[in-house]
Short mmCIF file of C-alpha atoms in Angstrom, two decimals:
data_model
loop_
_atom_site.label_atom_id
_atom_site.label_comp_id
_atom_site.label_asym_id
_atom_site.label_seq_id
_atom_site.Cartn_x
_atom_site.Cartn_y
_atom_site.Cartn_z
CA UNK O 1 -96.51 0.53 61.73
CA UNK O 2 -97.45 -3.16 62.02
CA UNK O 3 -100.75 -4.12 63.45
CA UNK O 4 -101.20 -7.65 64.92
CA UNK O 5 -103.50 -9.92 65.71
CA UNK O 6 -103.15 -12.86 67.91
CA UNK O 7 -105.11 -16.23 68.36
CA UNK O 8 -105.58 -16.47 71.99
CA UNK O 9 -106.79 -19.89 72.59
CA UNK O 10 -108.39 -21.02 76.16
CA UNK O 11 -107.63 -23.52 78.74
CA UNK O 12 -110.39 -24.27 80.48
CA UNK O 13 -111.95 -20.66 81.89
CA UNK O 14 -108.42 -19.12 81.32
CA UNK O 15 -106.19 -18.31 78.57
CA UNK O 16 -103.47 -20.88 77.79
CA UNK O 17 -100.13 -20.94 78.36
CA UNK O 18 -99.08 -20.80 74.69
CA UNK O 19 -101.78 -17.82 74.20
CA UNK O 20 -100.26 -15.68 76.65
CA UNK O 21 -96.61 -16.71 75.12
CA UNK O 22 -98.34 -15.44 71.62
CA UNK O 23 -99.29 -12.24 73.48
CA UNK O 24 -96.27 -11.16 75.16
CA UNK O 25 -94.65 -11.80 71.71
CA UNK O 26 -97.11 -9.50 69.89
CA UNK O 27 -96.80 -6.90 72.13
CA UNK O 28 -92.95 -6.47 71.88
CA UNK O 29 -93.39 -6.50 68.56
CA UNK O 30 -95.97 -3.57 68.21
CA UNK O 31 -93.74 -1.39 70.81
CA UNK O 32 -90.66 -2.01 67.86
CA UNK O 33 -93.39 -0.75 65.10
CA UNK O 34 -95.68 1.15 66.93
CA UNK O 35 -98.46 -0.79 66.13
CA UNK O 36 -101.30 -2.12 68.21
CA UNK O 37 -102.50 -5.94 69.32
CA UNK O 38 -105.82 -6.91 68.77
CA UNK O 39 -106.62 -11.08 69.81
CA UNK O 40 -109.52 -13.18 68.90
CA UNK O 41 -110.87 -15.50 71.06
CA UNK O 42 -113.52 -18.30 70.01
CA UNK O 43 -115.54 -20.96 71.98
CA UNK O 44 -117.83 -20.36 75.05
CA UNK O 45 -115.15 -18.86 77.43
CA UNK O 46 -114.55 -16.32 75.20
CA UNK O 47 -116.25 -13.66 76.58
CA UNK O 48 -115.15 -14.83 80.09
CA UNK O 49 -111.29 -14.46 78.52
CA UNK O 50 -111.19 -11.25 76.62
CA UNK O 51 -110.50 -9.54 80.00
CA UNK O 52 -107.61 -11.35 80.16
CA UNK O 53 -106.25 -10.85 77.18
CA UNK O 54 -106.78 -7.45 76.99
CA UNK O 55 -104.94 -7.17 80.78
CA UNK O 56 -101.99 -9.47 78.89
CA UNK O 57 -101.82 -6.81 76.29
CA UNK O 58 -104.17 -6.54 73.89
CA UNK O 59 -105.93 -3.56 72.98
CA UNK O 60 -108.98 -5.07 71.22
CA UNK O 61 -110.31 -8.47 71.36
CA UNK O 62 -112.45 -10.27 68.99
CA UNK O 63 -115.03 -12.42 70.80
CA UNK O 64 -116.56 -15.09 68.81
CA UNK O 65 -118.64 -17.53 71.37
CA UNK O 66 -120.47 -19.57 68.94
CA UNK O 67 -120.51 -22.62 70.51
CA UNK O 68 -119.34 -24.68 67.42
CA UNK O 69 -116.20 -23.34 67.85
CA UNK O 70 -116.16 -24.44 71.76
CA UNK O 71 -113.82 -27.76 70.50
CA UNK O 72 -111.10 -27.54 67.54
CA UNK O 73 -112.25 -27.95 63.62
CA UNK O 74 -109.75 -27.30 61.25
CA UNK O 75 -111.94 -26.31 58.33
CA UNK O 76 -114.16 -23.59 60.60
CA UNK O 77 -110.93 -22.63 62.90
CA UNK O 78 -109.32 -21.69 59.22
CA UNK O 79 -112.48 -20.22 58.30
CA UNK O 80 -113.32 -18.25 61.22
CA UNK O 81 -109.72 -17.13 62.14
CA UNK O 82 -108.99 -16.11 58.28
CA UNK O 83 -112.42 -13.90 58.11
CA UNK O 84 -111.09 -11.89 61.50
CA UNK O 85 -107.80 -11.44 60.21
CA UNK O 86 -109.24 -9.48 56.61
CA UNK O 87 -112.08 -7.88 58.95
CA UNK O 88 -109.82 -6.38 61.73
CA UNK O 89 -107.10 -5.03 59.23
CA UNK O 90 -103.91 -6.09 60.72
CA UNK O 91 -100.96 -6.51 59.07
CA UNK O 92 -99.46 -9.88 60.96
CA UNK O 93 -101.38 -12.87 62.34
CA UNK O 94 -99.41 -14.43 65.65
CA UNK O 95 -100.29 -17.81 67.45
CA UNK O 96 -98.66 -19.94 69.02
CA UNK O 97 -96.96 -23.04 66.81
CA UNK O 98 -98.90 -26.00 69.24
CA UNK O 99 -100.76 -28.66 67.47
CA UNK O 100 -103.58 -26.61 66.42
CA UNK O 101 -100.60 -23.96 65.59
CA UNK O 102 -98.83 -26.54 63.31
CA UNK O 103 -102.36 -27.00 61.28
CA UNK O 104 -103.66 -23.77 61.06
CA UNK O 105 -100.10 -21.24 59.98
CA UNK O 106 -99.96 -22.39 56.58
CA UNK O 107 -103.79 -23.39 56.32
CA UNK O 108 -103.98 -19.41 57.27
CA UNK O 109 -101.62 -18.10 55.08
CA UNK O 110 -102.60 -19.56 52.37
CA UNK O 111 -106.10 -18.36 52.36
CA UNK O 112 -105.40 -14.76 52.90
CA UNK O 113 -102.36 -14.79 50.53
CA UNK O 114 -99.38 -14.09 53.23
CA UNK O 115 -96.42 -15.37 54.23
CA UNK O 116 -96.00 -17.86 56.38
CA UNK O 117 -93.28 -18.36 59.50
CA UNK O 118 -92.73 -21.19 61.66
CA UNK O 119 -90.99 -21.89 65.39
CA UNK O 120 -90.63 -18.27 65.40
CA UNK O 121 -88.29 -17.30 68.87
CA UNK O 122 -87.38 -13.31 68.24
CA UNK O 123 -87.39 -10.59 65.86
CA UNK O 124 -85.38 -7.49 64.99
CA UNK O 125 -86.62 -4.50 63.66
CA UNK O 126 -84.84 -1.58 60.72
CA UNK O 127 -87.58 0.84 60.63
CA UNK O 128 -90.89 -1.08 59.62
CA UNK O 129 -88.63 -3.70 58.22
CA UNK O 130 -88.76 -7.26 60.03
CA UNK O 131 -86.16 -9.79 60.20
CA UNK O 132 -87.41 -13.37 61.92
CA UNK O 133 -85.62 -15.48 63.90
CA UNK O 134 -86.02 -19.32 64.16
CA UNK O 135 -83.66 -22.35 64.74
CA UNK O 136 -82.11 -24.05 62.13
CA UNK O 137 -80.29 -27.37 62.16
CA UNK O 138 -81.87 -29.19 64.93
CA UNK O 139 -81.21 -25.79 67.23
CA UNK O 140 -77.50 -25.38 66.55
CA UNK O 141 -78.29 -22.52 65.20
CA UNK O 142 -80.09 -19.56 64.37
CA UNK O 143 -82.06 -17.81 61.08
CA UNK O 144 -83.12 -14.35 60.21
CA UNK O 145 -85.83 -14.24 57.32
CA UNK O 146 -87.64 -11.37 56.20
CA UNK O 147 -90.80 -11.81 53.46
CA UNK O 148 -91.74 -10.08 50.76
CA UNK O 149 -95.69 -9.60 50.91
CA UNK O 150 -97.91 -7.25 53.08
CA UNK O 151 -99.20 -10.16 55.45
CA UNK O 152 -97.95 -12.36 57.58
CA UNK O 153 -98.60 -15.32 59.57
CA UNK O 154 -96.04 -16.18 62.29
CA UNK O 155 -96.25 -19.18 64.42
CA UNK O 156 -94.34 -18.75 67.71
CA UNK O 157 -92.29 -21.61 69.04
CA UNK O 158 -93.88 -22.63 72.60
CA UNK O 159 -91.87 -22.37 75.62
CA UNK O 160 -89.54 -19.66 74.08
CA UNK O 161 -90.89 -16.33 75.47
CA UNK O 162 -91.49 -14.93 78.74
CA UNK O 163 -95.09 -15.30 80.33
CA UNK O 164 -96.50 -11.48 80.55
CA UNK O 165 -97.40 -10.12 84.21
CA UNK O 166 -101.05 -8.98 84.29
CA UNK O 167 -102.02 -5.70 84.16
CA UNK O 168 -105.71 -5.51 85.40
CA UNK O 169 -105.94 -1.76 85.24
CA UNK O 170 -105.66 -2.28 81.86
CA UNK O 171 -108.96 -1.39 79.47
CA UNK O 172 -109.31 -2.29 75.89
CA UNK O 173 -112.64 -2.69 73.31
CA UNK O 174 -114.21 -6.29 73.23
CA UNK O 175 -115.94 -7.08 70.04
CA UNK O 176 -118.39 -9.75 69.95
CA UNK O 177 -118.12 -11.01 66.04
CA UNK O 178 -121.59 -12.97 64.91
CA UNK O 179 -119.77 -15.84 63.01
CA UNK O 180 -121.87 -18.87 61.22
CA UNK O 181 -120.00 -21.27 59.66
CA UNK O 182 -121.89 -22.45 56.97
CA UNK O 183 -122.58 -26.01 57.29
CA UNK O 184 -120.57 -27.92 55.02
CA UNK O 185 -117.68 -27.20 56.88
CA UNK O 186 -118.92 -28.23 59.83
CA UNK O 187 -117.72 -32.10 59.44
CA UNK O 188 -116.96 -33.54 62.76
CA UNK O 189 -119.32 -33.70 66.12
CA UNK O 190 -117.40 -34.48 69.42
CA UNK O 191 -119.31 -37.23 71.10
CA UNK O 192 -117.64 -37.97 74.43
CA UNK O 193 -113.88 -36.88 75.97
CA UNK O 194 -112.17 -39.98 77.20
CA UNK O 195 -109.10 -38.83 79.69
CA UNK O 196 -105.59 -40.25 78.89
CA UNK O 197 -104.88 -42.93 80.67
CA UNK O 198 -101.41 -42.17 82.18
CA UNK O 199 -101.30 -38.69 83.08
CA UNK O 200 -103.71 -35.92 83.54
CA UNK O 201 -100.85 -33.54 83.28
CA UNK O 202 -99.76 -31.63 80.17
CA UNK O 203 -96.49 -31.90 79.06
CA UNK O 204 -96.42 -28.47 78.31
CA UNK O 205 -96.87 -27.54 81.82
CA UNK O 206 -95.34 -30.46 83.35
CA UNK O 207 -92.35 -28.98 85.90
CA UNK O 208 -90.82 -32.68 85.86
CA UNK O 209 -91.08 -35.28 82.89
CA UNK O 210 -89.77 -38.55 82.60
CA UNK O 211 -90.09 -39.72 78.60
CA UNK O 212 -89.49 -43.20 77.33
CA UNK O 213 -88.16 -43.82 73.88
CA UNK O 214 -87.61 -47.59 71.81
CA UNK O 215 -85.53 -48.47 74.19
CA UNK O 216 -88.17 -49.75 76.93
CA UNK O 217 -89.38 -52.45 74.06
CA UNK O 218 -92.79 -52.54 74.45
CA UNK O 219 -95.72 -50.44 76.39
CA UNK O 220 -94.97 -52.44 79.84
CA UNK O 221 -92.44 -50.01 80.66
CA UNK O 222 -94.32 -47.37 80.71
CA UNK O 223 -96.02 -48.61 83.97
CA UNK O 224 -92.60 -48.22 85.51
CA UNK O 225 -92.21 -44.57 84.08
CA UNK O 226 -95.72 -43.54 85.39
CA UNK O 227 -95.18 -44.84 88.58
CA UNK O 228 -92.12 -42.84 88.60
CA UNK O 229 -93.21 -39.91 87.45
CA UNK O 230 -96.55 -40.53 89.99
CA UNK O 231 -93.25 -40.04 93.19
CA UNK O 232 -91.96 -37.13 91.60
CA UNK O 233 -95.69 -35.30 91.04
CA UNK O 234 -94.92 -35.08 86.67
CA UNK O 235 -96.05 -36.04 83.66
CA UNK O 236 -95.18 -39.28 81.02
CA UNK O 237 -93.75 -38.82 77.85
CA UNK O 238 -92.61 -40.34 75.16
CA UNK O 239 -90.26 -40.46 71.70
CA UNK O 240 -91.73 -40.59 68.28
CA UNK O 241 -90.81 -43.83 67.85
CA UNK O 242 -92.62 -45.36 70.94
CA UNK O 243 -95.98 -43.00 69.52
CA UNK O 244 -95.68 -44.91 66.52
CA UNK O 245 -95.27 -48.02 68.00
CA UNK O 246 -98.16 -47.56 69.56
CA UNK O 247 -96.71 -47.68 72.64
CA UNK O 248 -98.75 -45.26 74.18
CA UNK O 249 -101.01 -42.12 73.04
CA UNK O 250 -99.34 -39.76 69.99
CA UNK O 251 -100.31 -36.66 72.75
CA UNK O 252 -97.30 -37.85 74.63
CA UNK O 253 -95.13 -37.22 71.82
CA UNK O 254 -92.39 -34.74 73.34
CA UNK O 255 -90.45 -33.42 69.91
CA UNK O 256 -90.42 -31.56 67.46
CA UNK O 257 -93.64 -32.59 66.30
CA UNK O 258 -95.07 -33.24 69.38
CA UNK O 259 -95.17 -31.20 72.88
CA UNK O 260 -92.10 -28.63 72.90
CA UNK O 261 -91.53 -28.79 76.65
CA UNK O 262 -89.20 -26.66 78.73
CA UNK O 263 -89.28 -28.78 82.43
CA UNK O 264 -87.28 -27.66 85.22
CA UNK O 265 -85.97 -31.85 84.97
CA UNK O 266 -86.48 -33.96 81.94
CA UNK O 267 -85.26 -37.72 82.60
CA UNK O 268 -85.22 -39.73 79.14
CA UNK O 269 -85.20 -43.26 79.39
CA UNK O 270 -84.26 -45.43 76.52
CA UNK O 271 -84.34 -42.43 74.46
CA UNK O 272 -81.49 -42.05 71.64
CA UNK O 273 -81.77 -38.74 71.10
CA UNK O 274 -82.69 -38.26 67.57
CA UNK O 275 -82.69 -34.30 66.29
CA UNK O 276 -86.09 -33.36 66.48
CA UNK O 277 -86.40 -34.87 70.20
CA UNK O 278 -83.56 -32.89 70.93
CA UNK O 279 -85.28 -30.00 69.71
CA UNK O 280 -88.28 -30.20 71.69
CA UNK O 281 -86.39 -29.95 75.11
CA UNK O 282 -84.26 -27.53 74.04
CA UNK O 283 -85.52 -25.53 77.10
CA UNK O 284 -85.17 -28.18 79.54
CA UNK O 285 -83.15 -26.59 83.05
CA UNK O 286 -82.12 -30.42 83.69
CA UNK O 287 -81.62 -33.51 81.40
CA UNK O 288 -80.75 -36.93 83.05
CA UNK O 289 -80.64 -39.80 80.18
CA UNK O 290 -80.65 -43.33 81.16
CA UNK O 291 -79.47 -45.59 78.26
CA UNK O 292 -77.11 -49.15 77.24
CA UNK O 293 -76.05 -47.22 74.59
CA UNK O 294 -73.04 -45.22 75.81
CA UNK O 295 -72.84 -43.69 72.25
CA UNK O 296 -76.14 -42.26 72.05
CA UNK O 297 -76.62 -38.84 71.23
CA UNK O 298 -79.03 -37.77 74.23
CA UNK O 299 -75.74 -37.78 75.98
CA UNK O 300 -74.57 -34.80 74.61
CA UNK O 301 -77.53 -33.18 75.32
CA UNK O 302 -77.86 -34.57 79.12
CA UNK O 303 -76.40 -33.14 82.64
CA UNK O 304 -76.24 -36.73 84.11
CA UNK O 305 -75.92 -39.85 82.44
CA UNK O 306 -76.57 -43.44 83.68
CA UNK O 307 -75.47 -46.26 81.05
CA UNK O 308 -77.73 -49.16 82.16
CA UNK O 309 -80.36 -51.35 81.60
CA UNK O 310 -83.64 -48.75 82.76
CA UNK O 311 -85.26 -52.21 84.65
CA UNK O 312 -82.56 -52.21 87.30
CA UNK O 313 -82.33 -48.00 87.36
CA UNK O 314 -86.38 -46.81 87.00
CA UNK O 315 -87.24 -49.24 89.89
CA UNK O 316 -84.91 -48.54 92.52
CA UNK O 317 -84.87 -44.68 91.69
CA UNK O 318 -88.79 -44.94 92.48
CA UNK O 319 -87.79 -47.14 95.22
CA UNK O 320 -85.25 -45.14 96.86
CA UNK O 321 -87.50 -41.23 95.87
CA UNK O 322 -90.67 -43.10 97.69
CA UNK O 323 -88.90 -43.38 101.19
CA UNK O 324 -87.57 -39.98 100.58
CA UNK O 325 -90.66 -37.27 99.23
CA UNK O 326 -93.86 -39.46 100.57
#
């Protein structure tokens, strides 16, 4: 029997989209062991949440609502999330593998002594034994890994499990936890929240992006990608390599390191299609590419393809989609 505990971090006054991905994961999980799913939830809203998490699955939930936890610290997130996990006795720790994900599995792991498992997608089960499954090689593929200690920390790849159906009949035991970090790891103080400029959409829940890569050569470009995207009602993206241009924002980062985004239509403009890019719209229902490079690899991953120069295409698409949606 595996018990599990899962990080169920907030969006706004609601749990996110990545918790409830965590969620439904734990919960198939614990009907293959017969285990149960506990969650923690931290920050102001946590109280407000725990009835949704328990009506997503969760049997217990953790509530810790001091308000030093209300924006992200790596140092008292580790802290606070590794004193749960040894308090509530659970055998595996599941979150979801987002940007906090990515810096708090192995910060996790390490300080409770487990194992650690990234872009997690499935699982099989032989008795209590448990076989992982991730991609491998850019998502050509598939691995099963098993680990040899008691604990575990799994982070769950986002966009790669079904969103669980509420059950508000459901009841469960809500825990408020009286956490103080002590102050020396308290090292950052948000001062103000400054909205991006582009897009108030997140990529993660954008149903239509349109990414730029090095091909646009320089940030201008993105005013024609934003005003596209602004017809269509989605967000702005972007490659790695126009992030570290400084191009635009490193948020907009849609990869492998960045937002893993699964859009009903993903249209990549001056985007080669390097491996990890490819990996983080793996999900996409609909690629179009628009590129002068008739060799580049987004091609293989795109439904339509337009070889051209993006400043006659972008233009007249938003041209032509204005006279036809507003």
């Amino acid at each position: 029997m595996s018990n599990i505990l899962v990080f169920a971090n907030q969006q706004g006054d609601a749990l996110s989209p990545s918790a409830k991905e965590a969620l439904a994961f734990a919960c198939q999980l614990a009907k293959s062991t017969g285990g149960e799913v506990a969650a923690v939830l931290t920050g102001p809203a946590a109280v407000t949440c725990s009835k949704e998490a328990i009506a997503c699955g969760a049997n217990k939930v953790y509530t810790v609502s001091n308000p030093l936890l209300a924006e992200y610290q790596a140092d008292v997130y580790v802290d606070c999330l590794s004193t749960i996990f040894k308090q509530s006795g659970a055998d595996i720790f599941v979150l979801s593998f987002d940007q906090i994900g990515k810096d708090l599995v192995g910060r996790i792991a390490t300080r409770v002594g487990a194992s650690a498992m990234t872009e997690v997608v499935d699982f099989k089960t032989e008795g209590q034994k448990i076989t992982w499954v991730r991609p491998i090689y850019g998502d050509k593929a598939f691995g099963e890994y098993s680990a040899n200690r008691s604990l575990m920390v799994v982070g769950i790849r986002q966009k790669s499990q079904n969103l669980p159906l509420p059950d508000e009949s459901r009841t469960g035991e809500i825990i408020s936890v009286d956490y103080q970090p002590k102050e020396e790891l308290v090292l950052t103080k948000l001062v103000v929240k400054i909205q991006s400029a582009l897009s108030d959409i997140r990529l993660e829940d954008a149903a239509i992006i349109v990414s730029g890569g090095r091909g646009l050569e320089g940030p201008d470009g993105f005013a024609e990608l934003q005003a596209l995207a602004d017809v269509l009602g989605g967000a702005v993206g972007a490659s790695r390599a126009a992030c570290d241009a400084g191009w635009v924002p490193s948020n907009f980062q849609v990869g492998q390191t960045g937002a893993v985004v699964a859009p009903d239509l993903y249209i990549a403009v001056g985007i080669s299609g390097a491996s990890q890019h490819l990996a983080g719209i793996s999900n996409a229902k609909t690629v179009v590419a628009i590129n002068t490079d008739a060799e580049a690899a987004i091609f293989k991953r795109a439904d339509l393809g337009v070889i051209a120069d993006y400043k006659q295409v972008i233009p007249a698409l938003t041209e032509k989609l204005k006279k036809v949606l507003v």
